[in-house]
């Protein structure tokens, strides 16, 4: 770990004002501390934002708003989340361990860094850490890497369970920065790697996520979050799927199907949604729709097995949400 300066921000504007060159924000620190210890991040200054008034969950107009510093465990247990947006609780309860969820924040979870083996090893080249150094995952140990959304410069998987569920709910983010406040769809937060994988989000320098907004129009849908992992606890997804369904009887009026664990960002599957639209849900219809889930996939030799796994994960998530055996 390299030396750094440390300061506490008393309010949002002070935090933004101090976010100059080489400064980074820290809240729960569950990912940041690992990155510092492994010499994968070397900020000149850490700005502690735990004192900001960005916690809590409550109705705000046409949305349920979650403060960005709210701990994951509090969100997962909140009655309005469990009753009206249960896919969020399910995703969070499948995230990390209880101890981590007690510390980790909503905003930090959305901005956590990839678990790619090469990114996490400071002795290896990685375009995310050192632009232009190369991507050894392309022909190396790529069993856990992305089959969707990758490029010649990066095939690192996005790790957040929460982000996948939020995309399935059309959630929006409130962002504060030097130019004031703006709002964006969560689906637009994470960039495809392209030829600049080190630029992971659309956040400008000094910007800070202050809240997540869940539209009430998406409340009370049938939903499910299915996560496949190598072990039952504290493990990242090798494939996951968040589903929200608007049904008339067993006929699909509208759906959001989003994959995780297989792509460089939360990956919405419009082709699956199109295959379900207007259809009465039964096992054959679900299987047929899920077969399209890997359209456009570009697996590497070590992770071609993720293609059928993704299809089966999507089928299971839709079946679970719809209550179809």
PDB file of C-alpha atoms in Angstrom:
ATOM      1  CA  UNK A   1       0.000   0.000   0.000  1.00  0.00           C
ATOM      2  CA  UNK A   2       1.315   3.411  -0.964  1.00  0.00           C
ATOM      3  CA  UNK A   3       1.014   6.487   1.281  1.00  0.00           C
ATOM      4  CA  UNK A   4      -1.975   8.776   0.760  1.00  0.00           C
ATOM      5  CA  UNK A   5      -3.581  11.784   2.400  1.00  0.00           C
ATOM      6  CA  UNK A   6      -6.952  11.421   4.130  1.00  0.00           C
ATOM      7  CA  UNK A   7      -9.783  13.866   4.711  1.00  0.00           C
ATOM      8  CA  UNK A   8     -13.422  13.753   5.801  1.00  0.00           C
ATOM      9  CA  UNK A   9     -16.052  15.607   3.832  1.00  0.00           C
ATOM     10  CA  UNK A  10     -18.779  17.281   5.929  1.00  0.00           C
ATOM     11  CA  UNK A  11     -21.231  17.619   3.041  1.00  0.00           C
ATOM     12  CA  UNK A  12     -21.686  16.793  -0.644  1.00  0.00           C
ATOM     13  CA  UNK A  13     -20.399  20.102  -1.938  1.00  0.00           C
ATOM     14  CA  UNK A  14     -17.254  19.863   0.172  1.00  0.00           C
ATOM     15  CA  UNK A  15     -16.635  16.342  -1.086  1.00  0.00           C
ATOM     16  CA  UNK A  16     -16.953  17.486  -4.691  1.00  0.00           C
ATOM     17  CA  UNK A  17     -14.769  20.524  -4.084  1.00  0.00           C
ATOM     18  CA  UNK A  18     -11.953  18.344  -2.721  1.00  0.00           C
ATOM     19  CA  UNK A  19     -12.174  15.781  -5.519  1.00  0.00           C
ATOM     20  CA  UNK A  20      -9.199  17.100  -7.437  1.00  0.00           C
ATOM     21  CA  UNK A  21      -6.496  15.242  -9.330  1.00  0.00           C
ATOM     22  CA  UNK A  22      -5.557  11.989  -7.657  1.00  0.00           C
ATOM     23  CA  UNK A  23      -8.398  12.112  -5.108  1.00  0.00           C
ATOM     24  CA  UNK A  24     -10.915   9.306  -4.676  1.00  0.00           C
ATOM     25  CA  UNK A  25     -13.980   8.794  -2.492  1.00  0.00           C
ATOM     26  CA  UNK A  26     -14.222   6.049   0.139  1.00  0.00           C
ATOM     27  CA  UNK A  27     -17.344   4.897   1.998  1.00  0.00           C
ATOM     28  CA  UNK A  28     -17.705   1.288   3.181  1.00  0.00           C
ATOM     29  CA  UNK A  29     -14.294   0.491   1.741  1.00  0.00           C
ATOM     30  CA  UNK A  30     -15.020  -3.201   1.175  1.00  0.00           C
ATOM     31  CA  UNK A  31     -13.522  -3.067  -2.324  1.00  0.00           C
ATOM     32  CA  UNK A  32     -11.286  -0.015  -1.987  1.00  0.00           C
ATOM     33  CA  UNK A  33      -9.227  -1.433   0.891  1.00  0.00           C
ATOM     34  CA  UNK A  34      -8.456  -4.578  -1.110  1.00  0.00           C
ATOM     35  CA  UNK A  35      -7.382  -2.491  -4.077  1.00  0.00           C
ATOM     36  CA  UNK A  36      -5.109  -0.371  -1.889  1.00  0.00           C
ATOM     37  CA  UNK A  37      -3.561  -3.404  -0.221  1.00  0.00           C
ATOM     38  CA  UNK A  38      -2.916  -5.110  -3.543  1.00  0.00           C
ATOM     39  CA  UNK A  39      -1.354  -1.928  -4.989  1.00  0.00           C
ATOM     40  CA  UNK A  40      -4.048  -1.757  -7.658  1.00  0.00           C
ATOM     41  CA  UNK A  41      -5.096   1.760  -6.700  1.00  0.00           C
ATOM     42  CA  UNK A  42      -2.862   4.562  -5.499  1.00  0.00           C
ATOM     43  CA  UNK A  43      -4.889   7.714  -4.793  1.00  0.00           C
ATOM     44  CA  UNK A  44      -3.090  10.828  -3.632  1.00  0.00           C
ATOM     45  CA  UNK A  45      -6.023  11.525  -1.291  1.00  0.00           C
ATOM     46  CA  UNK A  46      -8.912   9.487   0.069  1.00  0.00           C
ATOM     47  CA  UNK A  47     -12.009  11.546   0.790  1.00  0.00           C
ATOM     48  CA  UNK A  48     -14.153   9.864   3.437  1.00  0.00           C
ATOM     49  CA  UNK A  49     -17.817  10.466   2.578  1.00  0.00           C
ATOM     50  CA  UNK A  50     -19.415   8.422   5.355  1.00  0.00           C
ATOM     51  CA  UNK A  51     -20.527  11.613   7.100  1.00  0.00           C
ATOM     52  CA  UNK A  52     -22.686  12.790   4.187  1.00  0.00           C
ATOM     53  CA  UNK A  53     -26.468  12.794   4.538  1.00  0.00           C
ATOM     54  CA  UNK A  54     -26.988  10.219   1.794  1.00  0.00           C
ATOM     55  CA  UNK A  55     -28.604   7.359   3.695  1.00  0.00           C
ATOM     56  CA  UNK A  56     -32.130   6.095   4.040  1.00  0.00           C
ATOM     57  CA  UNK A  57     -35.009   4.859   1.900  1.00  0.00           C
ATOM     58  CA  UNK A  58     -38.240   6.709   1.235  1.00  0.00           C
ATOM     59  CA  UNK A  59     -40.853   7.660  -1.332  1.00  0.00           C
ATOM     60  CA  UNK A  60     -40.014  10.725  -3.390  1.00  0.00           C
ATOM     61  CA  UNK A  61     -42.645  11.599  -5.973  1.00  0.00           C
ATOM     62  CA  UNK A  62     -42.986   8.764  -8.466  1.00  0.00           C
ATOM     63  CA  UNK A  63     -40.053   6.752  -7.125  1.00  0.00           C
ATOM     64  CA  UNK A  64     -38.686   4.989  -4.092  1.00  0.00           C
ATOM     65  CA  UNK A  65     -35.362   6.697  -3.426  1.00  0.00           C
ATOM     66  CA  UNK A  66     -32.380   4.964  -1.824  1.00  0.00           C
ATOM     67  CA  UNK A  67     -29.496   7.064  -0.520  1.00  0.00           C
ATOM     68  CA  UNK A  68     -26.189   6.055  -2.071  1.00  0.00           C
ATOM     69  CA  UNK A  69     -24.546   5.544   1.340  1.00  0.00           C
ATOM     70  CA  UNK A  70     -27.267   3.202   2.584  1.00  0.00           C
ATOM     71  CA  UNK A  71     -25.744  -0.148   3.559  1.00  0.00           C
ATOM     72  CA  UNK A  72     -26.665  -3.162   1.456  1.00  0.00           C
ATOM     73  CA  UNK A  73     -28.056  -5.058   4.444  1.00  0.00           C
ATOM     74  CA  UNK A  74     -30.447  -2.183   5.255  1.00  0.00           C
ATOM     75  CA  UNK A  75     -31.716  -2.075   1.661  1.00  0.00           C
ATOM     76  CA  UNK A  76     -32.214  -5.845   1.505  1.00  0.00           C
ATOM     77  CA  UNK A  77     -34.226  -5.855   4.744  1.00  0.00           C
ATOM     78  CA  UNK A  78     -36.353  -2.756   4.113  1.00  0.00           C
ATOM     79  CA  UNK A  79     -40.082  -3.655   3.952  1.00  0.00           C
ATOM     80  CA  UNK A  80     -40.785  -1.454   0.915  1.00  0.00           C
ATOM     81  CA  UNK A  81     -37.953  -3.151  -0.983  1.00  0.00           C
ATOM     82  CA  UNK A  82     -38.946  -6.671   0.074  1.00  0.00           C
ATOM     83  CA  UNK A  83     -42.636  -6.142  -0.676  1.00  0.00           C
ATOM     84  CA  UNK A  84     -42.561  -3.964  -3.802  1.00  0.00           C
ATOM     85  CA  UNK A  85     -39.133  -4.565  -5.375  1.00  0.00           C
ATOM     86  CA  UNK A  86     -38.181  -8.042  -4.135  1.00  0.00           C
ATOM     87  CA  UNK A  87     -35.713  -8.635  -6.967  1.00  0.00           C
ATOM     88  CA  UNK A  88     -33.421  -6.085  -5.261  1.00  0.00           C
ATOM     89  CA  UNK A  89     -33.553  -7.945  -1.939  1.00  0.00           C
ATOM     90  CA  UNK A  90     -32.881 -11.250  -3.679  1.00  0.00           C
ATOM     91  CA  UNK A  91     -29.871  -9.838  -5.529  1.00  0.00           C
ATOM     92  CA  UNK A  92     -28.431  -8.294  -2.376  1.00  0.00           C
ATOM     93  CA  UNK A  93     -28.946 -11.390  -0.256  1.00  0.00           C
ATOM     94  CA  UNK A  94     -26.904 -13.298  -2.855  1.00  0.00           C
ATOM     95  CA  UNK A  95     -24.123 -10.703  -2.615  1.00  0.00           C
ATOM     96  CA  UNK A  96     -20.932 -11.310  -0.632  1.00  0.00           C
ATOM     97  CA  UNK A  97     -21.317 -12.152   3.076  1.00  0.00           C
ATOM     98  CA  UNK A  98     -23.483 -10.686   5.833  1.00  0.00           C
ATOM     99  CA  UNK A  99     -20.449  -8.889   7.259  1.00  0.00           C
ATOM    100  CA  UNK A 100     -19.657  -7.249   3.918  1.00  0.00           C
ATOM    101  CA  UNK A 101     -23.292  -6.283   3.337  1.00  0.00           C
ATOM    102  CA  UNK A 102     -23.281  -4.547   6.733  1.00  0.00           C
ATOM    103  CA  UNK A 103     -20.433  -2.287   5.549  1.00  0.00           C
ATOM    104  CA  UNK A 104     -20.829  -1.977   1.769  1.00  0.00           C
ATOM    105  CA  UNK A 105     -22.883   0.883   0.327  1.00  0.00           C
ATOM    106  CA  UNK A 106     -25.245   1.050  -2.613  1.00  0.00           C
ATOM    107  CA  UNK A 107     -23.102   3.539  -4.533  1.00  0.00           C
ATOM    108  CA  UNK A 108     -19.902   1.641  -3.848  1.00  0.00           C
ATOM    109  CA  UNK A 109     -21.420  -1.629  -4.987  1.00  0.00           C
ATOM    110  CA  UNK A 110     -22.338  -0.142  -8.357  1.00  0.00           C
ATOM    111  CA  UNK A 111     -18.790   1.173  -8.799  1.00  0.00           C
ATOM    112  CA  UNK A 112     -16.836  -1.864  -7.583  1.00  0.00           C
ATOM    113  CA  UNK A 113     -14.029  -3.059  -9.824  1.00  0.00           C
ATOM    114  CA  UNK A 114     -13.915  -6.290 -11.789  1.00  0.00           C
ATOM    115  CA  UNK A 115     -12.700  -9.559 -10.287  1.00  0.00           C
ATOM    116  CA  UNK A 116     -10.765 -10.496 -13.462  1.00  0.00           C
ATOM    117  CA  UNK A 117      -7.691 -12.476 -12.397  1.00  0.00           C
ATOM    118  CA  UNK A 118      -5.366 -10.305 -14.475  1.00  0.00           C
ATOM    119  CA  UNK A 119      -6.772  -7.020 -13.194  1.00  0.00           C
ATOM    120  CA  UNK A 120      -6.364  -8.222  -9.615  1.00  0.00           C
ATOM    121  CA  UNK A 121      -2.719  -9.252 -10.118  1.00  0.00           C
ATOM    122  CA  UNK A 122      -0.459  -6.188 -10.077  1.00  0.00           C
ATOM    123  CA  UNK A 123       2.376  -8.188 -11.648  1.00  0.00           C
ATOM    124  CA  UNK A 124       0.366  -8.837 -14.844  1.00  0.00           C
ATOM    125  CA  UNK A 125      -0.417  -6.493 -17.740  1.00  0.00           C
ATOM    126  CA  UNK A 126      -3.991  -5.234 -17.857  1.00  0.00           C
ATOM    127  CA  UNK A 127      -5.523  -2.515 -20.011  1.00  0.00           C
ATOM    128  CA  UNK A 128      -7.892  -1.546 -17.179  1.00  0.00           C
ATOM    129  CA  UNK A 129      -4.952  -0.731 -14.906  1.00  0.00           C
ATOM    130  CA  UNK A 130      -2.361   0.312 -17.483  1.00  0.00           C
ATOM    131  CA  UNK A 131      -3.880   1.363 -20.815  1.00  0.00           C
ATOM    132  CA  UNK A 132      -2.020  -0.171 -23.719  1.00  0.00           C
ATOM    133  CA  UNK A 133      -0.326  -2.904 -21.680  1.00  0.00           C
ATOM    134  CA  UNK A 134      -2.474  -5.672 -23.143  1.00  0.00           C
ATOM    135  CA  UNK A 135      -5.198  -8.122 -22.159  1.00  0.00           C
ATOM    136  CA  UNK A 136      -3.697 -11.534 -21.346  1.00  0.00           C
ATOM    137  CA  UNK A 137      -7.179 -12.891 -20.582  1.00  0.00           C
ATOM    138  CA  UNK A 138      -7.872 -13.088 -24.326  1.00  0.00           C
ATOM    139  CA  UNK A 139      -5.725 -16.195 -24.696  1.00  0.00           C
ATOM    140  CA  UNK A 140      -4.984 -16.986 -21.071  1.00  0.00           C
ATOM    141  CA  UNK A 141      -7.071 -17.995 -18.071  1.00  0.00           C
ATOM    142  CA  UNK A 142     -10.475 -16.778 -19.307  1.00  0.00           C
ATOM    143  CA  UNK A 143     -12.931 -19.259 -17.785  1.00  0.00           C
ATOM    144  CA  UNK A 144     -14.613 -16.523 -15.734  1.00  0.00           C
ATOM    145  CA  UNK A 145     -14.438 -13.729 -18.295  1.00  0.00           C
ATOM    146  CA  UNK A 146     -17.147 -12.163 -20.439  1.00  0.00           C
ATOM    147  CA  UNK A 147     -18.815 -13.695 -23.476  1.00  0.00           C
ATOM    148  CA  UNK A 148     -20.805 -10.519 -24.201  1.00  0.00           C
ATOM    149  CA  UNK A 149     -19.743  -6.893 -24.570  1.00  0.00           C
ATOM    150  CA  UNK A 150     -16.019  -7.554 -24.748  1.00  0.00           C
ATOM    151  CA  UNK A 151     -13.407  -6.098 -27.073  1.00  0.00           C
ATOM    152  CA  UNK A 152      -9.889  -6.898 -28.191  1.00  0.00           C
ATOM    153  CA  UNK A 153      -8.707  -4.793 -25.224  1.00  0.00           C
ATOM    154  CA  UNK A 154     -10.828  -6.250 -22.423  1.00  0.00           C
ATOM    155  CA  UNK A 155     -13.164  -9.121 -21.578  1.00  0.00           C
ATOM    156  CA  UNK A 156     -13.476  -8.470 -17.830  1.00  0.00           C
ATOM    157  CA  UNK A 157     -16.863  -9.278 -16.284  1.00  0.00           C
ATOM    158  CA  UNK A 158     -18.820  -6.638 -14.380  1.00  0.00           C
ATOM    159  CA  UNK A 159     -19.277  -7.986 -10.821  1.00  0.00           C
ATOM    160  CA  UNK A 160     -22.309  -6.238  -9.280  1.00  0.00           C
ATOM    161  CA  UNK A 161     -25.465  -8.255  -8.519  1.00  0.00           C
ATOM    162  CA  UNK A 162     -27.328  -5.111  -7.504  1.00  0.00           C
ATOM    163  CA  UNK A 163     -26.692  -3.364 -10.827  1.00  0.00           C
ATOM    164  CA  UNK A 164     -28.270  -6.255 -12.731  1.00  0.00           C
ATOM    165  CA  UNK A 165     -31.439  -6.059 -10.618  1.00  0.00           C
ATOM    166  CA  UNK A 166     -31.612  -2.262 -10.933  1.00  0.00           C
ATOM    167  CA  UNK A 167     -31.415  -2.396 -14.731  1.00  0.00           C
ATOM    168  CA  UNK A 168     -34.365  -4.820 -14.671  1.00  0.00           C
ATOM    169  CA  UNK A 169     -36.314  -2.130 -12.780  1.00  0.00           C
ATOM    170  CA  UNK A 170     -35.372   0.795 -15.068  1.00  0.00           C
ATOM    171  CA  UNK A 171     -33.783   2.497 -12.055  1.00  0.00           C
ATOM    172  CA  UNK A 172     -32.218   5.930 -12.334  1.00  0.00           C
ATOM    173  CA  UNK A 173     -29.245   7.480 -10.573  1.00  0.00           C
ATOM    174  CA  UNK A 174     -28.955  10.927  -9.039  1.00  0.00           C
ATOM    175  CA  UNK A 175     -25.444  12.296  -9.553  1.00  0.00           C
ATOM    176  CA  UNK A 176     -23.886  15.404  -8.031  1.00  0.00           C
ATOM    177  CA  UNK A 177     -20.813  17.045  -9.472  1.00  0.00           C
ATOM    178  CA  UNK A 178     -18.985  20.305 -10.183  1.00  0.00           C
ATOM    179  CA  UNK A 179     -21.583  21.190 -12.828  1.00  0.00           C
ATOM    180  CA  UNK A 180     -24.532  20.492 -10.536  1.00  0.00           C
ATOM    181  CA  UNK A 181     -26.978  17.605 -10.320  1.00  0.00           C
ATOM    182  CA  UNK A 182     -27.992  15.290 -13.148  1.00  0.00           C
ATOM    183  CA  UNK A 183     -29.949  12.055 -13.502  1.00  0.00           C
ATOM    184  CA  UNK A 184     -29.217   9.082 -15.737  1.00  0.00           C
ATOM    185  CA  UNK A 185     -30.606   5.603 -16.274  1.00  0.00           C
ATOM    186  CA  UNK A 186     -28.646   2.947 -14.419  1.00  0.00           C
ATOM    187  CA  UNK A 187     -28.410   1.131 -17.764  1.00  0.00           C
ATOM    188  CA  UNK A 188     -26.270   4.021 -19.050  1.00  0.00           C
ATOM    189  CA  UNK A 189     -23.817   4.124 -16.130  1.00  0.00           C
ATOM    190  CA  UNK A 190     -21.304   1.499 -17.246  1.00  0.00           C
ATOM    191  CA  UNK A 191     -19.389   1.850 -20.503  1.00  0.00           C
ATOM    192  CA  UNK A 192     -18.450  -0.918 -22.884  1.00  0.00           C
ATOM    193  CA  UNK A 193     -14.671  -1.405 -22.778  1.00  0.00           C
ATOM    194  CA  UNK A 194     -13.974  -0.724 -26.459  1.00  0.00           C
ATOM    195  CA  UNK A 195     -10.422   0.570 -26.783  1.00  0.00           C
ATOM    196  CA  UNK A 196     -10.542   2.402 -23.413  1.00  0.00           C
ATOM    197  CA  UNK A 197     -11.435  -0.209 -20.770  1.00  0.00           C
ATOM    198  CA  UNK A 198      -9.866   1.909 -18.027  1.00  0.00           C
ATOM    199  CA  UNK A 199     -12.811   4.329 -18.352  1.00  0.00           C
ATOM    200  CA  UNK A 200     -15.519   2.195 -16.798  1.00  0.00           C
ATOM    201  CA  UNK A 201     -18.428   4.614 -16.266  1.00  0.00           C
ATOM    202  CA  UNK A 202     -19.891   7.820 -17.654  1.00  0.00           C
ATOM    203  CA  UNK A 203     -19.171   9.684 -14.399  1.00  0.00           C
ATOM    204  CA  UNK A 204     -17.140  12.828 -14.912  1.00  0.00           C
ATOM    205  CA  UNK A 205     -14.201  13.677 -12.611  1.00  0.00           C
ATOM    206  CA  UNK A 206     -15.467  14.756  -9.197  1.00  0.00           C
ATOM    207  CA  UNK A 207     -18.971  13.368  -9.698  1.00  0.00           C
ATOM    208  CA  UNK A 208     -20.619  11.401  -6.919  1.00  0.00           C
ATOM    209  CA  UNK A 209     -23.659   9.094  -6.986  1.00  0.00           C
ATOM    210  CA  UNK A 210     -26.035  10.424  -4.324  1.00  0.00           C
ATOM    211  CA  UNK A 211     -29.154   8.273  -4.772  1.00  0.00           C
ATOM    212  CA  UNK A 212     -30.839   5.469  -6.669  1.00  0.00           C
ATOM    213  CA  UNK A 213     -34.470   5.897  -7.739  1.00  0.00           C
ATOM    214  CA  UNK A 214     -36.766   2.907  -8.290  1.00  0.00           C
ATOM    215  CA  UNK A 215     -39.787   3.942 -10.388  1.00  0.00           C
ATOM    216  CA  UNK A 216     -43.097   3.086  -8.737  1.00  0.00           C
ATOM    217  CA  UNK A 217     -44.358   2.114 -12.174  1.00  0.00           C
ATOM    218  CA  UNK A 218     -42.120  -0.968 -11.888  1.00  0.00           C
ATOM    219  CA  UNK A 219     -43.319  -1.925  -8.390  1.00  0.00           C
ATOM    220  CA  UNK A 220     -45.212  -5.130  -7.657  1.00  0.00           C
ATOM    221  CA  UNK A 221     -44.107  -6.897 -10.836  1.00  0.00           C
ATOM    222  CA  UNK A 222     -43.459 -10.604 -10.820  1.00  0.00           C
ATOM    223  CA  UNK A 223     -39.715 -10.889 -10.462  1.00  0.00           C
ATOM    224  CA  UNK A 224     -36.758 -13.123  -9.656  1.00  0.00           C
ATOM    225  CA  UNK A 225     -33.001 -13.013  -9.340  1.00  0.00           C
ATOM    226  CA  UNK A 226     -31.098 -16.212 -10.052  1.00  0.00           C
ATOM    227  CA  UNK A 227     -27.372 -16.408  -9.393  1.00  0.00           C
ATOM    228  CA  UNK A 228     -25.145 -19.323 -10.359  1.00  0.00           C
ATOM    229  CA  UNK A 229     -21.776 -19.468  -8.601  1.00  0.00           C
ATOM    230  CA  UNK A 230     -19.085 -21.971  -7.751  1.00  0.00           C
ATOM    231  CA  UNK A 231     -19.998 -22.037  -4.067  1.00  0.00           C
ATOM    232  CA  UNK A 232     -23.005 -20.998  -2.055  1.00  0.00           C
ATOM    233  CA  UNK A 233     -21.468 -18.111  -0.092  1.00  0.00           C
ATOM    234  CA  UNK A 234     -19.327 -15.024  -0.774  1.00  0.00           C
ATOM    235  CA  UNK A 235     -18.788 -15.715  -4.446  1.00  0.00           C
ATOM    236  CA  UNK A 236     -19.289 -13.689  -7.596  1.00  0.00           C
ATOM    237  CA  UNK A 237     -21.686 -14.866 -10.286  1.00  0.00           C
ATOM    238  CA  UNK A 238     -20.521 -17.020 -13.163  1.00  0.00           C
ATOM    239  CA  UNK A 239     -23.988 -16.365 -14.583  1.00  0.00           C
ATOM    240  CA  UNK A 240     -26.999 -14.547 -13.210  1.00  0.00           C
ATOM    241  CA  UNK A 241     -30.304 -13.146 -14.403  1.00  0.00           C
ATOM    242  CA  UNK A 242     -32.775 -10.567 -13.086  1.00  0.00           C
ATOM    243  CA  UNK A 243     -36.329 -10.746 -14.428  1.00  0.00           C
ATOM    244  CA  UNK A 244     -39.309  -8.428 -13.979  1.00  0.00           C
ATOM    245  CA  UNK A 245     -42.616  -9.304 -15.621  1.00  0.00           C
ATOM    246  CA  UNK A 246     -45.901  -7.508 -16.132  1.00  0.00           C
ATOM    247  CA  UNK A 247     -48.486 -10.248 -16.677  1.00  0.00           C
ATOM    248  CA  UNK A 248     -52.132 -10.471 -17.586  1.00  0.00           C
ATOM    249  CA  UNK A 249     -52.952 -13.894 -16.260  1.00  0.00           C
ATOM    250  CA  UNK A 250     -49.990 -15.860 -17.623  1.00  0.00           C
ATOM    251  CA  UNK A 251     -49.599 -13.674 -20.734  1.00  0.00           C
ATOM    252  CA  UNK A 252     -46.610 -11.331 -20.863  1.00  0.00           C
ATOM    253  CA  UNK A 253     -47.495  -7.672 -21.296  1.00  0.00           C
ATOM    254  CA  UNK A 254     -43.983  -6.359 -20.682  1.00  0.00           C
ATOM    255  CA  UNK A 255     -40.684  -7.689 -19.379  1.00  0.00           C
ATOM    256  CA  UNK A 256     -37.122  -6.785 -18.465  1.00  0.00           C
ATOM    257  CA  UNK A 257     -34.561  -9.583 -18.723  1.00  0.00           C
ATOM    258  CA  UNK A 258     -30.999  -8.708 -17.661  1.00  0.00           C
ATOM    259  CA  UNK A 259     -27.958 -10.989 -17.489  1.00  0.00           C
ATOM    260  CA  UNK A 260     -24.993 -10.730 -15.132  1.00  0.00           C
ATOM    261  CA  UNK A 261     -21.762 -12.626 -14.699  1.00  0.00           C
ATOM    262  CA  UNK A 262     -21.353 -13.063 -18.445  1.00  0.00           C
ATOM    263  CA  UNK A 263     -20.818  -9.538 -19.764  1.00  0.00           C
ATOM    264  CA  UNK A 264     -18.652  -6.460 -19.327  1.00  0.00           C
ATOM    265  CA  UNK A 265     -21.624  -4.561 -17.868  1.00  0.00           C
ATOM    266  CA  UNK A 266     -25.174  -5.534 -16.800  1.00  0.00           C
ATOM    267  CA  UNK A 267     -26.527  -6.962 -20.041  1.00  0.00           C
ATOM    268  CA  UNK A 268     -30.144  -6.445 -21.024  1.00  0.00           C
ATOM    269  CA  UNK A 269     -31.559  -9.108 -23.352  1.00  0.00           C
ATOM    270  CA  UNK A 270     -34.104  -7.417 -25.662  1.00  0.00           C
ATOM    271  CA  UNK A 271     -34.252 -10.478 -27.902  1.00  0.00           C
ATOM    272  CA  UNK A 272     -35.533 -12.568 -25.003  1.00  0.00           C
ATOM    273  CA  UNK A 273     -38.026  -9.851 -24.086  1.00  0.00           C
ATOM    274  CA  UNK A 274     -39.273  -9.783 -27.705  1.00  0.00           C
ATOM    275  CA  UNK A 275     -39.676 -13.565 -27.721  1.00  0.00           C
ATOM    276  CA  UNK A 276     -41.829 -13.359 -24.575  1.00  0.00           C
ATOM    277  CA  UNK A 277     -44.004 -10.390 -25.590  1.00  0.00           C
ATOM    278  CA  UNK A 278     -47.662 -11.356 -25.882  1.00  0.00           C
ATOM    279  CA  UNK A 279     -46.915 -14.986 -25.118  1.00  0.00           C
ATOM    280  CA  UNK A 280     -48.605 -17.175 -22.559  1.00  0.00           C
ATOM    281  CA  UNK A 281     -45.852 -18.466 -20.318  1.00  0.00           C
ATOM    282  CA  UNK A 282     -45.312 -22.189 -20.220  1.00  0.00           C
ATOM    283  CA  UNK A 283     -42.172 -24.301 -20.151  1.00  0.00           C
ATOM    284  CA  UNK A 284     -41.741 -24.620 -23.966  1.00  0.00           C
ATOM    285  CA  UNK A 285     -42.215 -20.859 -24.495  1.00  0.00           C
ATOM    286  CA  UNK A 286     -39.710 -20.043 -21.774  1.00  0.00           C
ATOM    287  CA  UNK A 287     -37.149 -22.503 -23.133  1.00  0.00           C
ATOM    288  CA  UNK A 288     -37.509 -21.110 -26.645  1.00  0.00           C
ATOM    289  CA  UNK A 289     -37.088 -17.519 -25.452  1.00  0.00           C
ATOM    290  CA  UNK A 290     -34.073 -18.427 -23.318  1.00  0.00           C
ATOM    291  CA  UNK A 291     -32.365 -20.067 -26.311  1.00  0.00           C
ATOM    292  CA  UNK A 292     -31.906 -16.545 -27.730  1.00  0.00           C
ATOM    293  CA  UNK A 293     -30.158 -15.291 -24.556  1.00  0.00           C
ATOM    294  CA  UNK A 294     -26.645 -15.798 -25.909  1.00  0.00           C
ATOM    295  CA  UNK A 295     -27.169 -14.105 -29.279  1.00  0.00           C
ATOM    296  CA  UNK A 296     -24.062 -12.119 -30.134  1.00  0.00           C
ATOM    297  CA  UNK A 297     -21.880 -14.014 -27.664  1.00  0.00           C
ATOM    298  CA  UNK A 298     -18.164 -14.234 -28.460  1.00  0.00           C
ATOM    299  CA  UNK A 299     -16.790 -16.818 -26.036  1.00  0.00           C
ATOM    300  CA  UNK A 300     -13.105 -17.560 -25.648  1.00  0.00           C
ATOM    301  CA  UNK A 301     -11.830 -21.159 -25.640  1.00  0.00           C
ATOM    302  CA  UNK A 302     -11.968 -21.358 -21.852  1.00  0.00           C
ATOM    303  CA  UNK A 303     -15.492 -20.020 -21.321  1.00  0.00           C
ATOM    304  CA  UNK A 304     -17.646 -21.412 -24.133  1.00  0.00           C
ATOM    305  CA  UNK A 305     -19.482 -23.341 -21.409  1.00  0.00           C
ATOM    306  CA  UNK A 306     -21.019 -20.042 -20.314  1.00  0.00           C
ATOM    307  CA  UNK A 307     -23.247 -19.994 -23.408  1.00  0.00           C
ATOM    308  CA  UNK A 308     -25.521 -22.896 -22.394  1.00  0.00           C
ATOM    309  CA  UNK A 309     -25.204 -21.893 -18.742  1.00  0.00           C
ATOM    310  CA  UNK A 310     -26.525 -18.418 -19.508  1.00  0.00           C
ATOM    311  CA  UNK A 311     -29.442 -19.833 -21.483  1.00  0.00           C
ATOM    312  CA  UNK A 312     -30.402 -22.149 -18.623  1.00  0.00           C
ATOM    313  CA  UNK A 313     -29.988 -19.398 -16.028  1.00  0.00           C
ATOM    314  CA  UNK A 314     -32.297 -17.105 -17.988  1.00  0.00           C
ATOM    315  CA  UNK A 315     -34.880 -19.884 -18.369  1.00  0.00           C
ATOM    316  CA  UNK A 316     -34.772 -20.606 -14.660  1.00  0.00           C
ATOM    317  CA  UNK A 317     -35.151 -16.938 -13.732  1.00  0.00           C
ATOM    318  CA  UNK A 318     -38.175 -16.455 -16.013  1.00  0.00           C
ATOM    319  CA  UNK A 319     -39.760 -19.668 -14.725  1.00  0.00           C
ATOM    320  CA  UNK A 320     -39.195 -18.611 -11.122  1.00  0.00           C
ATOM    321  CA  UNK A 321     -40.645 -15.148 -11.666  1.00  0.00           C
ATOM    322  CA  UNK A 322     -43.713 -16.509 -13.480  1.00  0.00           C
ATOM    323  CA  UNK A 323     -44.250 -19.471 -11.155  1.00  0.00           C
ATOM    324  CA  UNK A 324     -43.965 -21.923 -14.049  1.00  0.00           C
ATOM    325  CA  UNK A 325     -42.440 -25.331 -13.177  1.00  0.00           C
TER     326      UNK A 325
END
